[in-house]
GROMACS .gro file of N, CA and C in nm:
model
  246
    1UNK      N    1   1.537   0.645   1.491
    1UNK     CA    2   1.432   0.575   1.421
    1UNK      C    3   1.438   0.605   1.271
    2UNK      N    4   1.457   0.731   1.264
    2UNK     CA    5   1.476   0.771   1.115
    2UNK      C    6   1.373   0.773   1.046
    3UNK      N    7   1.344   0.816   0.899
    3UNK     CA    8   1.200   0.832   0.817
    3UNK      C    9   1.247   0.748   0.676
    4UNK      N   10   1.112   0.678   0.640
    4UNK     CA   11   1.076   0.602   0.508
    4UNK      C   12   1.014   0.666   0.481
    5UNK      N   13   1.053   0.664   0.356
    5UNK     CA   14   0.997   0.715   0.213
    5UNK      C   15   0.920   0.617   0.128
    6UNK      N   16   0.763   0.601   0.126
    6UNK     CA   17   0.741   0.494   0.084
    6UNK      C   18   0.716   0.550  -0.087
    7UNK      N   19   0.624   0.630  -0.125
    7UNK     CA   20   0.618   0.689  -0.239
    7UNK      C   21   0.647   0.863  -0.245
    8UNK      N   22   0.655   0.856  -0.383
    8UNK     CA   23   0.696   1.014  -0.374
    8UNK      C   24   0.660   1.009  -0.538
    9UNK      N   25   0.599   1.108  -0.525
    9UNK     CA   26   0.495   1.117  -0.749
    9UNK      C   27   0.529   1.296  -0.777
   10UNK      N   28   0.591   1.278  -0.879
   10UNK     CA   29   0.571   1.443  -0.955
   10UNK      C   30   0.448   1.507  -0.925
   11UNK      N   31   0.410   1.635  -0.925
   11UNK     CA   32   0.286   1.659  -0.986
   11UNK      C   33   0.317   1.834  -1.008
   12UNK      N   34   0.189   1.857  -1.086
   12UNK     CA   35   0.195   1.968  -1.178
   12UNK      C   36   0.156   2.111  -1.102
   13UNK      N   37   0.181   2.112  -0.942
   13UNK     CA   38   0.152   2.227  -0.828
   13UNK      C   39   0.142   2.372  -0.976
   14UNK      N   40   0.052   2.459  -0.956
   14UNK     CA   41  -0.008   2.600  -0.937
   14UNK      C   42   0.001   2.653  -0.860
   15UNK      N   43   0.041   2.788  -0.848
   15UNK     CA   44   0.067   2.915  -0.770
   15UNK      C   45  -0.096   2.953  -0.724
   16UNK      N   46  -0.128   2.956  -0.606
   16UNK     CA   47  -0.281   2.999  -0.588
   16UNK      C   48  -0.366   2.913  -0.606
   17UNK      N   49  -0.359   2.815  -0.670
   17UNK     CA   50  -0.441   2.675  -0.706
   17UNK      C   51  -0.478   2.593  -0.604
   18UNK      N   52  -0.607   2.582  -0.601
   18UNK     CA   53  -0.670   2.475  -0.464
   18UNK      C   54  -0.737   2.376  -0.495
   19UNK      N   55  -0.642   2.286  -0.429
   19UNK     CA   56  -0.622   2.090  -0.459
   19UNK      C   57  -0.707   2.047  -0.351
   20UNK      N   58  -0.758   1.958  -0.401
   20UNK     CA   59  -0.842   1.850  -0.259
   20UNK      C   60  -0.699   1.749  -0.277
   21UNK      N   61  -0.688   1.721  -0.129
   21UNK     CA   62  -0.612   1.618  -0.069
   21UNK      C   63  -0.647   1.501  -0.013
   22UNK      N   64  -0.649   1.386  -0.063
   22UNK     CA   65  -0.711   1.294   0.053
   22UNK      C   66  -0.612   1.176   0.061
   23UNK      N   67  -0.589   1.116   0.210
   23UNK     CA   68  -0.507   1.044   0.227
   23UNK      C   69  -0.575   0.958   0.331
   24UNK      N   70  -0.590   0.818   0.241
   24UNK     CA   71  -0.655   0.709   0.325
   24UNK      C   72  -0.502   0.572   0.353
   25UNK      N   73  -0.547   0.556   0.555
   25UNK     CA   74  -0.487   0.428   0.558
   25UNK      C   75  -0.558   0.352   0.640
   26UNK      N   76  -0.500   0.217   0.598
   26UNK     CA   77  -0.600   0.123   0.676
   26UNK      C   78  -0.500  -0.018   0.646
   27UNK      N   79  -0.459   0.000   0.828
   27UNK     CA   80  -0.360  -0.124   0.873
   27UNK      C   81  -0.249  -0.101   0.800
   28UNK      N   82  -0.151  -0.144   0.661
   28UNK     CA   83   0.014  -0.161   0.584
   28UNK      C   84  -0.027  -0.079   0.487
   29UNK      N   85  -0.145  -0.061   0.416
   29UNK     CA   86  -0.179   0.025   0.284
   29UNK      C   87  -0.202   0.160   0.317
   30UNK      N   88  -0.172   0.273   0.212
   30UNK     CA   89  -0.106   0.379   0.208
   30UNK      C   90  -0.177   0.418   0.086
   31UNK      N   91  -0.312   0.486   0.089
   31UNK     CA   92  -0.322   0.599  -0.036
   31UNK      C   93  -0.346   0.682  -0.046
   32UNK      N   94  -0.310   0.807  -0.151
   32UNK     CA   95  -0.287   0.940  -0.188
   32UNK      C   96  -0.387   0.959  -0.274
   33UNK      N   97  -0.450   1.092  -0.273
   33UNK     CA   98  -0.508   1.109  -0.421
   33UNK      C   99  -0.545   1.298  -0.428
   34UNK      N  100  -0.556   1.302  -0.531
   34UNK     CA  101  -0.554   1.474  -0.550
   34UNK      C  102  -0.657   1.524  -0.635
   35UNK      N  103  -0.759   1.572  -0.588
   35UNK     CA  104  -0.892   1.575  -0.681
   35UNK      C  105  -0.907   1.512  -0.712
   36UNK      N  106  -0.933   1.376  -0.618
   36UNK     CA  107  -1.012   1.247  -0.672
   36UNK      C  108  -0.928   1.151  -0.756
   37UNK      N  109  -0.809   1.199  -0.788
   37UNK     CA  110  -0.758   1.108  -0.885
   37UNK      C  111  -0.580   1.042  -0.804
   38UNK      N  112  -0.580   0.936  -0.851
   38UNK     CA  113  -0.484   0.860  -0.716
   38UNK      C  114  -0.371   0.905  -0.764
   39UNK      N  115  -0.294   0.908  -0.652
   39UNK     CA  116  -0.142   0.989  -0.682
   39UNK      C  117  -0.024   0.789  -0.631
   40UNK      N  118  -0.092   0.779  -0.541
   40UNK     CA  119   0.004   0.619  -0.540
   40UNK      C  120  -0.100   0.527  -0.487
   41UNK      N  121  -0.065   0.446  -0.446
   41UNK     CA  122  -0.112   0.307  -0.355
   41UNK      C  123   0.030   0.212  -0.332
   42UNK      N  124   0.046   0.260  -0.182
   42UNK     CA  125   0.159   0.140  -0.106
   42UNK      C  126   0.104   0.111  -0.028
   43UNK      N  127   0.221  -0.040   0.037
   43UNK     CA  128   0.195  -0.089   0.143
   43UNK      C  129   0.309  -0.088   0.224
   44UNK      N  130   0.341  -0.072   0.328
   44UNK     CA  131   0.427  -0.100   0.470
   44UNK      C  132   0.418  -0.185   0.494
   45UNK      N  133   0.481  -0.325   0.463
   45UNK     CA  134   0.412  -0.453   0.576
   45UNK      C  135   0.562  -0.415   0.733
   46UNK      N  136   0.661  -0.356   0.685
   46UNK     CA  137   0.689  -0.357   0.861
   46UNK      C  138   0.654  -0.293   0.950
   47UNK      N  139   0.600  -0.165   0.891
   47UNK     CA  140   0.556  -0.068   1.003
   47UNK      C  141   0.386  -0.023   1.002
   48UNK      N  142   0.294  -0.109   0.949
   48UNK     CA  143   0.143  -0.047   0.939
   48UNK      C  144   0.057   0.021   0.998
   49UNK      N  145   0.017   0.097   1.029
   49UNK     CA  146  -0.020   0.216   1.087
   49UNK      C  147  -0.188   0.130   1.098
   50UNK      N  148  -0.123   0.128   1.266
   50UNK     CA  149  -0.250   0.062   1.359
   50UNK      C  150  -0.323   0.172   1.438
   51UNK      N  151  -0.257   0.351   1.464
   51UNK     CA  152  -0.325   0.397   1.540
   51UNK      C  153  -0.211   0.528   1.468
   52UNK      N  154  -0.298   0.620   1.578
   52UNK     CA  155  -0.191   0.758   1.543
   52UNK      C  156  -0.288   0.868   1.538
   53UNK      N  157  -0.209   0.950   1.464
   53UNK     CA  158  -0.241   1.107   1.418
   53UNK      C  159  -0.215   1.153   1.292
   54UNK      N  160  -0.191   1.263   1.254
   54UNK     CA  161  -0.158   1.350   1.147
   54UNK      C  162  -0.088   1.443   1.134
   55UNK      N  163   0.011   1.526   1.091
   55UNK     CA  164   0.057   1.602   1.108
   55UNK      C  165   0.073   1.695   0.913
   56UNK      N  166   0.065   1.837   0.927
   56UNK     CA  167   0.126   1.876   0.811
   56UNK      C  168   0.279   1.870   0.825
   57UNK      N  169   0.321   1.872   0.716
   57UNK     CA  170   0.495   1.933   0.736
   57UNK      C  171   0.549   1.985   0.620
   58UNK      N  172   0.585   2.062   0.639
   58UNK     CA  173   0.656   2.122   0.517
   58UNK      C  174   0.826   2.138   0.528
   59UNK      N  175   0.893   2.113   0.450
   59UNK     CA  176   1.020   2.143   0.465
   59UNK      C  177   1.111   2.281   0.334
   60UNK      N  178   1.047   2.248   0.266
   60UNK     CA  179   1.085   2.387   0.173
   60UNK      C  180   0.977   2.469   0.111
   61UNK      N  181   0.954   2.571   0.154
   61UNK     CA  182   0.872   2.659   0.086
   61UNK      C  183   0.747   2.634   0.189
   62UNK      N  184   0.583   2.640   0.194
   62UNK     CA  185   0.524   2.696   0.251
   62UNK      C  186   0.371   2.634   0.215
   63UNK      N  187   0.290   2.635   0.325
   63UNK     CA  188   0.171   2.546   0.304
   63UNK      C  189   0.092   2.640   0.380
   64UNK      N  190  -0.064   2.671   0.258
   64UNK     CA  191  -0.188   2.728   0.331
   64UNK      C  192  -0.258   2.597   0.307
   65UNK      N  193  -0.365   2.554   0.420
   65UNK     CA  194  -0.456   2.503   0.397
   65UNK      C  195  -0.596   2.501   0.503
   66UNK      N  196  -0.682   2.494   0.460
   66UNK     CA  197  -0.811   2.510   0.414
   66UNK      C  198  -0.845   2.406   0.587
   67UNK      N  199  -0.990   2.358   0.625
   67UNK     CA  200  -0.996   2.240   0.690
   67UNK      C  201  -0.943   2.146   0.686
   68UNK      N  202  -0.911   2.050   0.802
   68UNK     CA  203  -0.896   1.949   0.798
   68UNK      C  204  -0.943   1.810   0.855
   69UNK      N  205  -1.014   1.727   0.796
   69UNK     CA  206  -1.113   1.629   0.859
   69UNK      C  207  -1.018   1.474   0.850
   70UNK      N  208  -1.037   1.471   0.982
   70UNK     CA  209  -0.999   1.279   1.041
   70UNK      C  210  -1.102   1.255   1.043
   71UNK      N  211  -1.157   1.147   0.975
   71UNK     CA  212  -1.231   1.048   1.007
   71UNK      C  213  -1.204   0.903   0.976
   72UNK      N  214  -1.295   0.795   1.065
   72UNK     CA  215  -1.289   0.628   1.013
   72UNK      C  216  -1.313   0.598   0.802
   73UNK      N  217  -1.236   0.544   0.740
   73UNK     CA  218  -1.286   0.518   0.639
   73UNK      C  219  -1.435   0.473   0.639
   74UNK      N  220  -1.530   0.514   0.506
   74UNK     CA  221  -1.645   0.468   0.484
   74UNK      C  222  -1.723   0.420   0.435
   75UNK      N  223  -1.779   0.318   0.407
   75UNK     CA  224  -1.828   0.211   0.337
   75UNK      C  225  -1.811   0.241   0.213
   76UNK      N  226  -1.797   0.350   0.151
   76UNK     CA  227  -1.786   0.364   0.028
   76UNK      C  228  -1.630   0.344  -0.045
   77UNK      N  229  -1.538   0.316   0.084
   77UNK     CA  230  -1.411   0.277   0.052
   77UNK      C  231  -1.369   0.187   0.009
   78UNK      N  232  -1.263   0.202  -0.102
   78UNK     CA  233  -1.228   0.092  -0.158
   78UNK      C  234  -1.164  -0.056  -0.081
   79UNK      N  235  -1.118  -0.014   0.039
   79UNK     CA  236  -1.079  -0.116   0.123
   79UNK      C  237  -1.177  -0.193   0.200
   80UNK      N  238  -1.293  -0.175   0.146
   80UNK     CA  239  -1.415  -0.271   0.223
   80UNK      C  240  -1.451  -0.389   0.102
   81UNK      N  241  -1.397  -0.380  -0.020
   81UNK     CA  242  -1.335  -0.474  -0.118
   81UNK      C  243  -1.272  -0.548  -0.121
   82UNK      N  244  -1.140  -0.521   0.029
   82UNK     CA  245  -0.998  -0.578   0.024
   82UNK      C  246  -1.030  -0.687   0.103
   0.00000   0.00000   0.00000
């Protein structure tokens, strides 16, 4: 099956530094954002993510993190615009 890469953004990581993460999808669209502030916005139209899960992954170096909350997007989302 293999893996897509839909975006991938620099950013300015800190040693000890604690980031809010939030990652909203809903149906082909795909967004990122990091303390509130957006890191991309894509879309998938071949593969859109109709159902699923989550997973962390790390492949080099090492991830602490904090809670983690699934929930339905909420009215306050920008995709109730779309």
């Amino acid at each position: 099956d293999g893996d897509t890469v839909l975006a991938r953004a620099a950013y300015p990581w800190a040693r000890a530094q604690q980031y809010a993460v939030r990652l909203e999808a809903h149906g082909s669209r795909i967004r990122a954002f990091i303390d509130e502030a957006l890191v991309f916005d894509v879309t998938d139209d071949d593969r859109p993510l109709l159902g699923g899960g989550i997973a962390l992954v790390v492949t080099e170096g090492r991830l602490s993190s904090g809670a983690v909350r699934v929930q339905p997007l909420g009215r306050d989302s920008a995709y109730d615009t779309v």
